[in-house]
Each structure stands twice: as C-alpha cells, then as structure tokens.
XYZ file of C-alpha atoms in Angstrom:
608
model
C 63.373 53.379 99.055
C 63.812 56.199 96.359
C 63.194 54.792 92.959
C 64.268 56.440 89.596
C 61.459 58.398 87.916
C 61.598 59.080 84.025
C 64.064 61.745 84.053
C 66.602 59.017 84.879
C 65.536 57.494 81.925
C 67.238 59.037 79.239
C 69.163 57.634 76.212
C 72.753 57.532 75.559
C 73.995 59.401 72.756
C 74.475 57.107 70.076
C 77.949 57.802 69.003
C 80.538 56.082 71.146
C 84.397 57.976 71.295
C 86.849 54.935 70.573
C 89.054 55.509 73.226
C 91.528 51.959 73.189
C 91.846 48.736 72.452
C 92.968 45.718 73.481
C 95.493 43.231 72.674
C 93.398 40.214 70.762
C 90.672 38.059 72.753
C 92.138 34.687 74.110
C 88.426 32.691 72.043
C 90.470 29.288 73.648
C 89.427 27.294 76.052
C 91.397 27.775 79.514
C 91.617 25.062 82.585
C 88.942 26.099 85.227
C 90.814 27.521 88.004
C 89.236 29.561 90.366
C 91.345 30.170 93.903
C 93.047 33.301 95.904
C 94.894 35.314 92.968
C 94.289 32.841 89.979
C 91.512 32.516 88.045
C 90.507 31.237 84.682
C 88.601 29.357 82.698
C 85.231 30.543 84.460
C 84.204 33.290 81.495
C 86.600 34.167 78.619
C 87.419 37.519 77.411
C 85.615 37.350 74.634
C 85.574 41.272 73.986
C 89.076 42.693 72.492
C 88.688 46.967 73.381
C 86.402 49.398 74.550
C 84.373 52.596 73.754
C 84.149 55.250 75.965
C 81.177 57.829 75.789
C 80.166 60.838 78.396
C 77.164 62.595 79.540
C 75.385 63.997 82.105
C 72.818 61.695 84.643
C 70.831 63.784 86.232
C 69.770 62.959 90.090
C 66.474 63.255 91.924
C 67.181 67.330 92.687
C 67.863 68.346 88.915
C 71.963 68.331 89.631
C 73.913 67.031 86.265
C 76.575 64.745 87.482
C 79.275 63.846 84.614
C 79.356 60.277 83.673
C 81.909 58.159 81.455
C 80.307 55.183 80.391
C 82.917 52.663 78.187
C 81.434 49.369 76.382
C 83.428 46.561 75.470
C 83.895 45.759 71.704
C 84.861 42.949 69.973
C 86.459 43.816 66.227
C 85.272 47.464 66.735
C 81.412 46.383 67.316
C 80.141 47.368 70.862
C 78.742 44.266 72.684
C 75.091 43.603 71.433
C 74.205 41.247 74.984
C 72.908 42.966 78.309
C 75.866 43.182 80.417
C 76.571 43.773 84.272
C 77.996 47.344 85.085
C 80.323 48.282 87.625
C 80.161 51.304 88.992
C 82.462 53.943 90.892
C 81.506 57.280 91.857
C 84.631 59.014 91.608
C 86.069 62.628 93.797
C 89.089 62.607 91.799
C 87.656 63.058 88.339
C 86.303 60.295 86.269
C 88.665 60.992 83.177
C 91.586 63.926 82.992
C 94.454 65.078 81.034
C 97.669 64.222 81.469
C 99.888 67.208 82.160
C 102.653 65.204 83.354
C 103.885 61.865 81.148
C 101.924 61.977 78.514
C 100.495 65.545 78.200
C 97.367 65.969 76.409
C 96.050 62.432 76.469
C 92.984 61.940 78.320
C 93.289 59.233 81.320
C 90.123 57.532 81.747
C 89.132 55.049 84.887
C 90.656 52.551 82.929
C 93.960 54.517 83.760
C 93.769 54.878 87.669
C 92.575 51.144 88.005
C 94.684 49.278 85.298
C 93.148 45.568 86.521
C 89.637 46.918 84.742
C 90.787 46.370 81.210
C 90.695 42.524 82.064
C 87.524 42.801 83.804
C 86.050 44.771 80.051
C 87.499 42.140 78.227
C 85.168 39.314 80.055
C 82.133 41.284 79.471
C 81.264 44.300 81.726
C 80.389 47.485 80.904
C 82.006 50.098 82.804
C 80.635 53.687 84.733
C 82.832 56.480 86.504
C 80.647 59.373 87.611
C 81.811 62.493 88.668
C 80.222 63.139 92.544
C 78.564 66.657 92.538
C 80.661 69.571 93.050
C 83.598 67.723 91.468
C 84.761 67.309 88.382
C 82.792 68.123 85.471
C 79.495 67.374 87.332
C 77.599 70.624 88.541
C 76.127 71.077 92.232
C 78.451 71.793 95.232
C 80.647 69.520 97.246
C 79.103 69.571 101.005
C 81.340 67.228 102.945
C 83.182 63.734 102.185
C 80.184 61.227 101.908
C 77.448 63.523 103.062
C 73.829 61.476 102.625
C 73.006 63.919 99.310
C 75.729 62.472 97.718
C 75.267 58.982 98.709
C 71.889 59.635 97.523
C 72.866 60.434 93.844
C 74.794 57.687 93.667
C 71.673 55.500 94.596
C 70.058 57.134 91.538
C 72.994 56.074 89.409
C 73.042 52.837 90.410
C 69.656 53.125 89.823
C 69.625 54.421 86.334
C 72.582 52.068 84.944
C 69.971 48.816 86.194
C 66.882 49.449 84.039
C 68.907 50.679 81.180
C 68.548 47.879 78.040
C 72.213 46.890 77.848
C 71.703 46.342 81.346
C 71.147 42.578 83.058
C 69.581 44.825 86.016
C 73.253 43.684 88.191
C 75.178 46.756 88.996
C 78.288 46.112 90.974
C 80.857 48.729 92.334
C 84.999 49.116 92.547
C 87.029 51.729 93.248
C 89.659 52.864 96.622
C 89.770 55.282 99.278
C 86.939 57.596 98.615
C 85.663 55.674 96.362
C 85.358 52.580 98.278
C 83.839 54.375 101.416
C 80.922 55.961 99.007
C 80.306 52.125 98.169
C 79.617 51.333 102.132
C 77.905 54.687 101.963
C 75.492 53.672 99.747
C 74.840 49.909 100.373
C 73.565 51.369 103.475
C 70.278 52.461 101.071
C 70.074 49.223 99.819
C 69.279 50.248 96.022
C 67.649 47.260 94.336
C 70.020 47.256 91.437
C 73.171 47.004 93.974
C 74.270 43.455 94.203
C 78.227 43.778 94.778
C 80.674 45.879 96.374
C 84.538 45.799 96.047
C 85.943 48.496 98.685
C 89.570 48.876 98.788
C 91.193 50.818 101.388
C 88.015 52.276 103.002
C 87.277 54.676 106.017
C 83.970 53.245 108.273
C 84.232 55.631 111.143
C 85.249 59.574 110.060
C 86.311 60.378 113.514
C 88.414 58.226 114.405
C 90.205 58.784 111.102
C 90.406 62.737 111.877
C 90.778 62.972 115.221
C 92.554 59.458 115.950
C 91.760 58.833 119.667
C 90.995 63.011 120.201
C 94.412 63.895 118.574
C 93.384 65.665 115.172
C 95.021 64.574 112.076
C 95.359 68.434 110.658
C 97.903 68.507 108.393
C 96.099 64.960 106.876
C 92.827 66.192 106.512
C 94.369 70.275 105.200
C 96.335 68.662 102.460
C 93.415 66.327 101.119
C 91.526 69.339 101.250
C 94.156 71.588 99.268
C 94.308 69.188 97.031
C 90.880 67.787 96.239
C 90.015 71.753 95.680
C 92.926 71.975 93.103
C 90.857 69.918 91.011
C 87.806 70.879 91.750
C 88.922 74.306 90.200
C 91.592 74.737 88.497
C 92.812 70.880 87.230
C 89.273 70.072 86.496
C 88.370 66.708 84.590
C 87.207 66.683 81.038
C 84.215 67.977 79.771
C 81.609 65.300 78.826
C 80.499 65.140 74.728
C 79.343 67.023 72.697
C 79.842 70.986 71.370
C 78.443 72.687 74.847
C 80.946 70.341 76.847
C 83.223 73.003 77.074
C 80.544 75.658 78.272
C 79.084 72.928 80.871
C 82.139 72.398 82.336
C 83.053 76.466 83.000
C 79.273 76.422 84.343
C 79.837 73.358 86.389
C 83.307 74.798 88.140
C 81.614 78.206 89.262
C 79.125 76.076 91.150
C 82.230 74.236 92.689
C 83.780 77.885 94.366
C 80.753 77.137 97.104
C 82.697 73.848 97.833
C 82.921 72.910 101.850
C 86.752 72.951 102.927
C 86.631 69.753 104.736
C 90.205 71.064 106.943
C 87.912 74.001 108.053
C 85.000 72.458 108.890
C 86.280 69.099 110.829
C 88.999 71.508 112.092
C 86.501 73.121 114.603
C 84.759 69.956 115.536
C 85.884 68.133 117.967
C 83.976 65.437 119.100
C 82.316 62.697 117.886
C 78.559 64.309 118.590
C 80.131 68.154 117.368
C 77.440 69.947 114.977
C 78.188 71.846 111.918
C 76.360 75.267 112.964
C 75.819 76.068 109.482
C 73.722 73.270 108.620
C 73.137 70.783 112.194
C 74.711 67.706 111.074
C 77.043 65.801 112.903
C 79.204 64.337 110.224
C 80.799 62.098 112.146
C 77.661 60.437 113.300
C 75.891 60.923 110.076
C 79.155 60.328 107.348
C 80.506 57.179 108.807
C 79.931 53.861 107.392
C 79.916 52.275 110.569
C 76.483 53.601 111.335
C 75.474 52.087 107.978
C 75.978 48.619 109.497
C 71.915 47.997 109.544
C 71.208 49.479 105.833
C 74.212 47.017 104.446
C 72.927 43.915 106.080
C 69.289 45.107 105.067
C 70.540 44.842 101.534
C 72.607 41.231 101.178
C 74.488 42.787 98.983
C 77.979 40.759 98.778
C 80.922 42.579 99.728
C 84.967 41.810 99.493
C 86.412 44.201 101.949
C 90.205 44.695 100.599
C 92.558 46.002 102.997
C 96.630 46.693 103.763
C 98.503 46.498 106.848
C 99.920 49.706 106.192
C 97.022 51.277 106.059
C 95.214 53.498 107.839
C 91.945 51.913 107.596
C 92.522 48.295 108.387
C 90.852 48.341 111.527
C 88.152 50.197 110.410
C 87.186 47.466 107.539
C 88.139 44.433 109.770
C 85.444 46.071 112.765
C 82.948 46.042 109.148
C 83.987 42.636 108.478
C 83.230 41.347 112.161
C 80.098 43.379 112.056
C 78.052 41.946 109.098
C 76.658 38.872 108.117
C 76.665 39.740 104.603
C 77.972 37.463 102.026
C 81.442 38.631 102.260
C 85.401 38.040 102.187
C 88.299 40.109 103.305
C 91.605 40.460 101.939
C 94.324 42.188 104.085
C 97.286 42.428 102.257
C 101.150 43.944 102.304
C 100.256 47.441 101.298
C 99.973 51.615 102.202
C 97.058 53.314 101.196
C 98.311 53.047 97.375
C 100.737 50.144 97.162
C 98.619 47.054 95.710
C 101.104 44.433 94.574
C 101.328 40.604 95.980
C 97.871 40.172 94.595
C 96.453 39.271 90.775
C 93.682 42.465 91.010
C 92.003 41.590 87.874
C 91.760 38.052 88.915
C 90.012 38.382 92.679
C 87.544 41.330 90.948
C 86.623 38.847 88.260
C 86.332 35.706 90.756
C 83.885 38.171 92.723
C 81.636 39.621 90.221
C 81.489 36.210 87.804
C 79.996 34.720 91.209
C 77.363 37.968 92.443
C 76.739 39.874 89.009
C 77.133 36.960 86.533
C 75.753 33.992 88.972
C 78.894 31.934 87.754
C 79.676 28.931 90.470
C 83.301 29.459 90.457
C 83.417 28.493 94.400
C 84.650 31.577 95.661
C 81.959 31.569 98.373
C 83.525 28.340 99.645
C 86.837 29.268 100.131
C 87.624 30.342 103.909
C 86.621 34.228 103.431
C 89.581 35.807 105.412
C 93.195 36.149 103.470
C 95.893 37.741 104.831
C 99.494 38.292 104.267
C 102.279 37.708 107.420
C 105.382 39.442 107.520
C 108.565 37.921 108.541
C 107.185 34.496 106.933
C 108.733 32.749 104.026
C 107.185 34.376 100.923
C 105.375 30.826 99.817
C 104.263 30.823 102.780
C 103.409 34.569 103.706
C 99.399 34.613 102.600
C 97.535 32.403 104.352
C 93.550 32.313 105.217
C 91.214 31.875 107.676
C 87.490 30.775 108.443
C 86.805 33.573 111.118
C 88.827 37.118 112.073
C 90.150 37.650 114.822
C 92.198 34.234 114.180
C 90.442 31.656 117.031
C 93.611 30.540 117.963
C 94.917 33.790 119.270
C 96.528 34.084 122.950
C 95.772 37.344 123.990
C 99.348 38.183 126.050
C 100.553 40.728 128.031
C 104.293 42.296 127.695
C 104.987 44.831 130.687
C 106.849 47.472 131.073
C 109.600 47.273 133.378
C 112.676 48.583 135.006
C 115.685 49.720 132.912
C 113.456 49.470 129.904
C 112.844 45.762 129.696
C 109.664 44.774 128.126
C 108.894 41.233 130.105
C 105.698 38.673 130.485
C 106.823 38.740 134.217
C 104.106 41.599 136.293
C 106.070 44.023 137.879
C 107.405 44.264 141.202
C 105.153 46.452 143.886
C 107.222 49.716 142.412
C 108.359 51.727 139.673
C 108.091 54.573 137.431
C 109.486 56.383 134.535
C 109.121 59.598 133.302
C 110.401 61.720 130.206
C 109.543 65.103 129.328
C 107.484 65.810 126.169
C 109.721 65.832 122.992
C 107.530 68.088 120.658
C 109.948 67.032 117.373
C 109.338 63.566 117.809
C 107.899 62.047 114.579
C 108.097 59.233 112.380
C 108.831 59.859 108.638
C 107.291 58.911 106.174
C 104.843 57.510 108.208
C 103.541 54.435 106.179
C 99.732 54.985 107.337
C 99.301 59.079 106.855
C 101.015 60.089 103.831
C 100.659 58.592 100.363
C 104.877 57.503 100.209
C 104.894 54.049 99.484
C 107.564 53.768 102.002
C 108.103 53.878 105.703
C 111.378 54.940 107.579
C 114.054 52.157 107.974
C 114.977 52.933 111.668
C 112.931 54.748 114.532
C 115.890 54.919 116.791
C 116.428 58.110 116.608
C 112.285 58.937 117.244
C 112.335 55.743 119.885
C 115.052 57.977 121.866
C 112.642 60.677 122.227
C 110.439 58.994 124.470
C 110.424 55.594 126.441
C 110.748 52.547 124.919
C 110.704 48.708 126.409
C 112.583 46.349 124.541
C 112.355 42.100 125.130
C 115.754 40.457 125.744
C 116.526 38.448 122.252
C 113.645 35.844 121.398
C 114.634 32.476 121.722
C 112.086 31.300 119.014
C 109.945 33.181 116.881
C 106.573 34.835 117.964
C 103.849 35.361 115.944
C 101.305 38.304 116.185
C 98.319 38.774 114.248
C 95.666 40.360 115.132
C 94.920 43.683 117.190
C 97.056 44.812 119.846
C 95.778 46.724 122.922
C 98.289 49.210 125.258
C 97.504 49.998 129.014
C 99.306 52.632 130.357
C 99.234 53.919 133.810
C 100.049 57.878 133.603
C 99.964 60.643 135.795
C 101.085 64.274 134.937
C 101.208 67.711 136.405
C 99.489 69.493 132.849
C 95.693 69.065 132.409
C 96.522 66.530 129.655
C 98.505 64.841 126.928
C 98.969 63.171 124.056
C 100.354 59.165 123.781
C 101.605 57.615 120.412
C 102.640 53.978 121.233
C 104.831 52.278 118.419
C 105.443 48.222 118.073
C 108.953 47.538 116.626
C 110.753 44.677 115.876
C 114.568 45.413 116.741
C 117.065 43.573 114.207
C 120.347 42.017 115.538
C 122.447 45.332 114.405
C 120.501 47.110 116.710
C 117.831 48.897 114.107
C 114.187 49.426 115.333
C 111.828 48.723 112.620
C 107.956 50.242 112.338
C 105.522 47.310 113.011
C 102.028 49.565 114.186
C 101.164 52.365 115.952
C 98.096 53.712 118.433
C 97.548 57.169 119.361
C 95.120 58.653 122.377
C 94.462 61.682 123.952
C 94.391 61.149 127.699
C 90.820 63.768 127.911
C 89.457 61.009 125.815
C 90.541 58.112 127.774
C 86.957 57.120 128.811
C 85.930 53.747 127.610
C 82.361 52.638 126.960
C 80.226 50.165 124.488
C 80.053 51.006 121.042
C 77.229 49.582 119.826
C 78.706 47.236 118.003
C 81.303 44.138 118.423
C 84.607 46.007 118.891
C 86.401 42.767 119.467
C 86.430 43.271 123.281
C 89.058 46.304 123.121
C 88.507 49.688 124.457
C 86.894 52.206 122.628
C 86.614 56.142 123.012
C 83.214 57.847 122.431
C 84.606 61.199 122.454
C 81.393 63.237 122.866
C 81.851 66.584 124.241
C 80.653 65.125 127.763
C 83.646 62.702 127.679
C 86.157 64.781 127.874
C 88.016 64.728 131.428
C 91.043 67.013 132.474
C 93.646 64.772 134.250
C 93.873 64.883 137.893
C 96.876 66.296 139.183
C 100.206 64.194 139.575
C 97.520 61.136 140.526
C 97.941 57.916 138.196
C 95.305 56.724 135.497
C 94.577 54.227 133.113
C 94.701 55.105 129.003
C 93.618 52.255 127.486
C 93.448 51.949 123.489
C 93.985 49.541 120.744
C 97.114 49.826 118.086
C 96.626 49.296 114.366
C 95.842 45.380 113.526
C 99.458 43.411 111.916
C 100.365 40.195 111.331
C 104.026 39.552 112.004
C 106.574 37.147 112.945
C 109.245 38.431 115.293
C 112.538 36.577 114.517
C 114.271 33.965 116.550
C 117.248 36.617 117.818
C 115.220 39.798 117.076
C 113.677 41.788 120.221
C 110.067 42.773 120.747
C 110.018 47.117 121.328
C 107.094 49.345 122.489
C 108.034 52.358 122.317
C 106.022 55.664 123.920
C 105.980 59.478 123.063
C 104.341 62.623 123.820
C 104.365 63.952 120.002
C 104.271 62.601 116.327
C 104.947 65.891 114.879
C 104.458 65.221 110.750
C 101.378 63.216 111.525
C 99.258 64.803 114.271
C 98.390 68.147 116.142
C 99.505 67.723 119.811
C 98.944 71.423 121.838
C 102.853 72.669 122.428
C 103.404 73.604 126.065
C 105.680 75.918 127.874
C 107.675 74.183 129.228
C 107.568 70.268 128.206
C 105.302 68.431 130.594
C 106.718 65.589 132.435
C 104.787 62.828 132.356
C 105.502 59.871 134.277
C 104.774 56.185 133.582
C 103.674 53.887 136.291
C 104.701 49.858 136.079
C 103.852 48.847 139.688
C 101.657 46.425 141.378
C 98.435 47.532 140.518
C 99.252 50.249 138.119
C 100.806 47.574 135.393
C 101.422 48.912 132.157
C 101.883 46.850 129.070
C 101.023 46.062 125.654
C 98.810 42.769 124.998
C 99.499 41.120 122.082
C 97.654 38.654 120.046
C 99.939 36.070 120.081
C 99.543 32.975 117.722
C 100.781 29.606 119.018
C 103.561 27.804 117.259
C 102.720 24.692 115.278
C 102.224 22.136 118.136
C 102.607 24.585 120.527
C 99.093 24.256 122.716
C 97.792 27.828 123.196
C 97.132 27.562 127.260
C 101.089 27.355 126.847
C-alpha cells in the first residue's frame, strides 16, 4: 500500500479563521447511556466552538486538492490534545456561499451535516476536502469514484494520521457521494482508516444507471447538469490566504476538461462496456461491490445507514450481508435526503467513541441490524435484529390471477392477460429517483395504465420485511420490453399507496451467480453477451427482485402488484410505433407472482 512521502507532510498555517461557536460546554456529569438514538455520559463535550482553516493537500501526482480543516475550541483556545479526525471527501464543495437565505455567508460542512457540531463539541477535529476537479481543488473530474480519486483520498487520510494533533485514528462521514467514496476507499485499506459512517450509498454503479438494463437518463443528466454548475460557475470558496482568489480561477479552468458522467454512461450499456477513450469499465472498476475483498482486508468498522425510500437500500444491505467487518446497519424511514426518526449526532458519537476513541460504550453488543416498520405503532416501529435477512422470514408466493385477483392459491391450467404499452405511465415524485422528500399519495391513476392484482381485504395484518422477488411469465410480438412492477397497499377508500418498486429489461432477463451472496434472488449480469431478443409471441420467465421494505399491511387493507410497460419521469424505455402488446401468462406452469418475505405473527409458527 501507497504511503505518504514528505510532501504530504506539510504544516498548517498557523492562523485559524474563527468561523462559530457554540452554545456553552455541558463540564457536568451525565448518566451513562449508550443505546439506539441515545447516548450520553460516555465523553462530554468538553469543547464550546470551532475554528475553521483552509489549504491545499497535495496528493501523490502533484494535484492541490482544497481542504477545510475546523478544530474545536474551548473559551476561544483550539484544543491542545491529539484528537481523532473525521474525514469526508466532498463533490459538492467543502464550504460555499449562500446565495439563497443568507447571502454572503459562507456554509461550511458543519452546515450540510448539522449533527457534526455535537460530534466537535466531544473532541474531534474535523476535514472536508474538495475531490479533484471540484470545487476549489485543481485537477479534472474523470468519473464518479474513479480509482485516482479514491486514491487521493487514501493520501488524505493518510496525511491527517501522522499529523501531531493527530491520535493516528481517522474516521469518515458524509452521504450519497460521499458515503460511496468511503466504501471506495476502505477498499485500499489505508492504515490510518479505522471507521466508516456511509449514509445513503451506491455499491454497484450499474445497477443504479441502468436499473435491470433500463437506463436511468434523465437521473444520471440532471446530476450531471448540476454537479457541473458548481464545478464552474457556483464554485466553493477559495482556501486562505491572498492568492486564494487566483487559485481558485486557476483551479476552475482545469475543471472545463471535466467528464460529463450523462455522456459517458449514456453510451455504455452493459455491465462489461469500455470507455474507448481511456479502457475502463466503470462499472466493473467504480463499484463498491467489487471492493468487498479490500474492505474486509482492512477491519475497518463500518455502520452502513440506509432508508427505505431510497434508492440504495439494497445495494448497502447486499454490503452488509457480504462482509464480516465489524459493522451495524441502520435502515430507517427516509428518501435519499430525509433523515429524521433518528438522534444523528448521537449514533455518530456512539460509533466513533467505540472505533476512534476505544470507549466501551457497548455498541458492538447491541444486535447490529435496526430498522424501522411501517404501518406499526410508532413505539413500536424501530425494532432490531441479530442477522439480515430477518431468520424468521416465510418466503411466500402471491399469484396473479383471473379478473385481477392477487391469491396464494396457483393458478388454474389457463390464463392470460395482456395490455398494450402505456408510454405516459409514471409515478410522481417518485420517492427513490428524485430528491422530493415526498412520494405521490395515490397510483391509481398510473396502476390503470397497466395490470394490477389486488388481494381480497386481509383478514389480519401481514407483515413484510425483507426483499421481494417478481416472476413473470411474458411473451410479446416486439423484440423486447420494459417491466416496472409496483407493491401497494390499497386503503379501505379505495387509494393505492407506493410500497416498492423493481424494474427489468426483458434482453437482460438472464440470471446467473454473482460472485457474491445475493440472498438467493436473481440477478442480471448484463454483459454485452447477455443480451437476448425475445422470441416471438412464445412465453418466458423475467425474474428480478423489488426494492427491500418493511411493512405491515392492515387488517382490511388489500395487498396490489401492479405491472407496466413505462415509468416515464424515471426511466428511458425505447417508444414504439404502435404500443406493443404484451401479454401476461398465469397458467399451470407459466405461474406468475410476486414472493414476499412474509414475517409470522407473534405465535403464529412460520411453516403456517
């Protein structure tokens, strides 16, 4: 492994910028609580504001990445001890100004992540580096969490551990793109890494871009628009000093060579496509999910957070399953953005007193899976587990059958529906791929543009947590098609409400072994020698998992799966002229249905 040479070595400029300060230290003593969302007692927050300073860290190439480093203080006096430092490496600017509430104040880390000014105040110092081609930091941006950048961010971590206010523990925060770099990088197993905290973080690239073969364009062409916006012309701000204005201009003309990621992913395909510009194959080469090996390698301790509404869930309960790390997981009632439910400040703290300050708070004992259940009782909604998926789990199947019933009875020895392709069917705002932290109160209207298979009313309440899996028997007369399959709870005034979602392409429908423990459901390659037209009007199998949930379906409520052909706001189906008819078979044979992972009812015996 790569270790930092003296150029990482240099000094931080002496003069600190006061940026804030905290309300006055709680010195008292506290009652030692340390469990799911509380937590005190353990350390004290001892420090009462901060000090932020900025500079440039310069990587193994000679590229000047942007850095914001801020100390805690106690009465205006930066902390004199050696403290742990946690570490993001940050794509959407590491401090800004505000041109919208309060214009012309600079917004610092502490601002996108308001749970770290607790953290500062029990002693940890805290660094948000600009990844190259971003921000202020020079170099160009070659692709989301391409192995050069992963590499700098080694030399970061790398740099912040032999520093002198450094203990030598370097731990890591930070969402979305800046939780997948942290995956990224425990992959390299730097020496100084000891924790991770990833939030809402991407392990396989495909399937996030081109979710079962179906590409997620208009995802992918906004992030893109909008990650360049700031890249160029809503920059961040320019470290210290009297050239920091001068470095910054110099910095954004190296950013105009920036990789569009909408372009480049746009004309790859398949999982094993290569850039021709450069011969990678980012989705082999980008994806945490080949980092499984490195992460393990480096026993770094890891607290995987996650949200049902998210579109990574499965992604970072597959991680979960597929390390033996020291780890936890945390999958809670959120979107992508939406973090309430859960005392942040409190869970960081729990994790980092344990791995950066060695503090036995007993978070290691607790049963390492926490999730949240819709449809529960709110005292009762978060609830835990020793092992994911939940042991207990009866994997049952609901089929498809005539006049739209959805039943645990097989179907008779014939049957068959058939619709024709509804190009303007879409669900809006769709909770997993958009940042609204909302999700559309009814799919009615979108469940009456395709087929949908509703139970009669439930005579008690069923429970299903885990991850659903859809086999659908379809034949066609068009080479091939698109499938978005919804699970809905429908309320007693007749309103369908968004539970989770799958989406395959049937050219990708072939199934084979990952590599890795995929929980027994089928799983899509999608290399280039996959792909398979569909035969003619003849009937086949497209097997494929749904989004993970935990939910209660009400005594009186009804169970819906509903099928479509498009999902117009949210993925790129090819339009034909005219519609294709595809037809659904749920015959002897040629069963279609949705298995669900149904939980038993308390002292209900799950063979029942």
């Amino acid at each position: 492994m790569h270790r930092p040479t003296k150029r990482f070595r240099r000094a931080i400029p002496a003069a600190l910028v006061l940026a804030s300060l905290f309300h006055g230290a709680t010195l008292c003593s506290q009652a030692r609580v340390s469990r799911f969302g509380e937590y005190s007692g353990y350390s004290q927050p001892v420090y009462d504001g901060w000090k932020r300073s900025s500079f440039f860290i310069t990587a193994r190439d000679g590229t000047r990445l942007a850095a914001d480093l801020i100390f805690p203080t106690r009465e205006g006096k930066l902390a004199s001890e050696p403290l742990p430092v946690l570490l993001t490496a940050e794509r959407y600017r590491r401090a800004f100004v505000d041109r919208e509430e309060e214009k012309g104040r600079v917004l610092t880390i502490l601002d996108t992540f308001p749970w770290l000014t607790e953290v500062v105040r029990h002693g940890y110092i805290v660094a948000a580096v600009d990844v190259r081609g971003s921000g202020a930091s020079f170099g160009t941006f070659e692709g989301m969490f391409n192995r050069r950048e992963t590499l700098d961010t080694y030399d970061v971590i790398e740099w912040l551990g032999i520093q002198p206010w450094s203990t030598g523990k370097v731990g890591m925060f930070g969402r979305s793109y800046l939780a997948i770099t942290q995956y990224r990088v425990a992959g390299l197993a730097p020496p100084h890494l000891a924790a991770i905290f990833p939030e809402v973080a991407m392990t396989d690239l495909y399937a996030l871009l081109w979710t079962g073969g179906i590409h997620r364009a208009d995802f992918i062409e906004e992030w893109a628009k909008a990650v360049r916006e700031m890249d160029l012309d809503d920059p961040a701000v320019p470290v210290d000093g009297p050239e920091g204005e001068a470095l910054l201009k110099a910095a954004l003309a190296e950013h105009r060579a920036n990789v569009d990621m909408g372009e480049l992913t746009g004309r790859l395909p398949f999982r094993d496509s290569v850039d021709p510009k450069t011969g990678i194959r980012p989705y082999l080469e980008w994806s945490p999910i080949y980092d499984r090996a490195g992460i393990e390698q480096s026993g770094v301790a890891v607290y995987h957070l996650a949200g049902w509404f998210d579109r990574y869930v499965r992604d970072q309960s597959l991680l979960y399953r597929n390390l033996r790390n020291p780890q936890r997981i945390t999958i809670g009632p959120w979107t992508h953005t939406q973090h309430d439910r859960l005392d942040l400040a409190a869970e960081h703290l729990r994790f980092y007193d344990r791995w950066l300050k060695g503090i036995r708070n007993g978070i290691e004992d607790e049963d390492p899976v926490h999730y949240y259940t819709f449809g529960a009782p709110e005292d009762q909604a978060w609830r835990s587990a020793k092992q994911w998926p939940l042991p207990e789990q009866k994997l049952t199947p609901y089929y498809f059958g005539a006049d739209g019933l959805l039943t645990p009875e097989p179907p008779g020895k014939t049957g068959v529906d058939a619709f024709t392709v509804d190009y303007s069917a879409s669900v809006v705002p769709a909770p997993r791929w958009s940042l609204r932290k909302s999700w559309p109160e009814d799919l009615s209207a979108n469940d009456a543009k395709g087929l949908s298979y509703t139970t009669p009313p439930l005579a008690a309440a069923v429970e299903v947590t885990g991850h659903p899996v859809v086999r659908i028997w379809l034949s066609a007369d068009v080479p091939d098609a698109d499938l978005f399959v919804y699970l809905e709870e429908v309320d007693a005034k007749g309103a369908s409400h968004y539970v989770t979602e799958g989406a395959l392409r049937a050219s990708n429908r072939a199934v084979t072994d990952p590599g890795y423990d995929y929980l027994g459901m089928p799983w899509h390659r999608g290399f280039a020698a996959d792909r398979a037209n569909l035969p003619k009007n003849k009937p086949v199998e497209l097997a494929f998992d749904l989004f993970p949930t935990s939910k209660i379906f009400a005594a009186g409520n009804r169970i819906r799966v509903t099928v479509t052909g498009a999902d117009k706001a949210n993925a790129t189906t090819p339009e034909r002229t005219p519609a294709p008819r595809l037809v659904l078979h749920r015959e002897e044979g040629r069963a279609s249905q949705i298995v669900l992972p149904v939980i038993p009812r308390p002292g209900q015996s799950p063979a029942e």
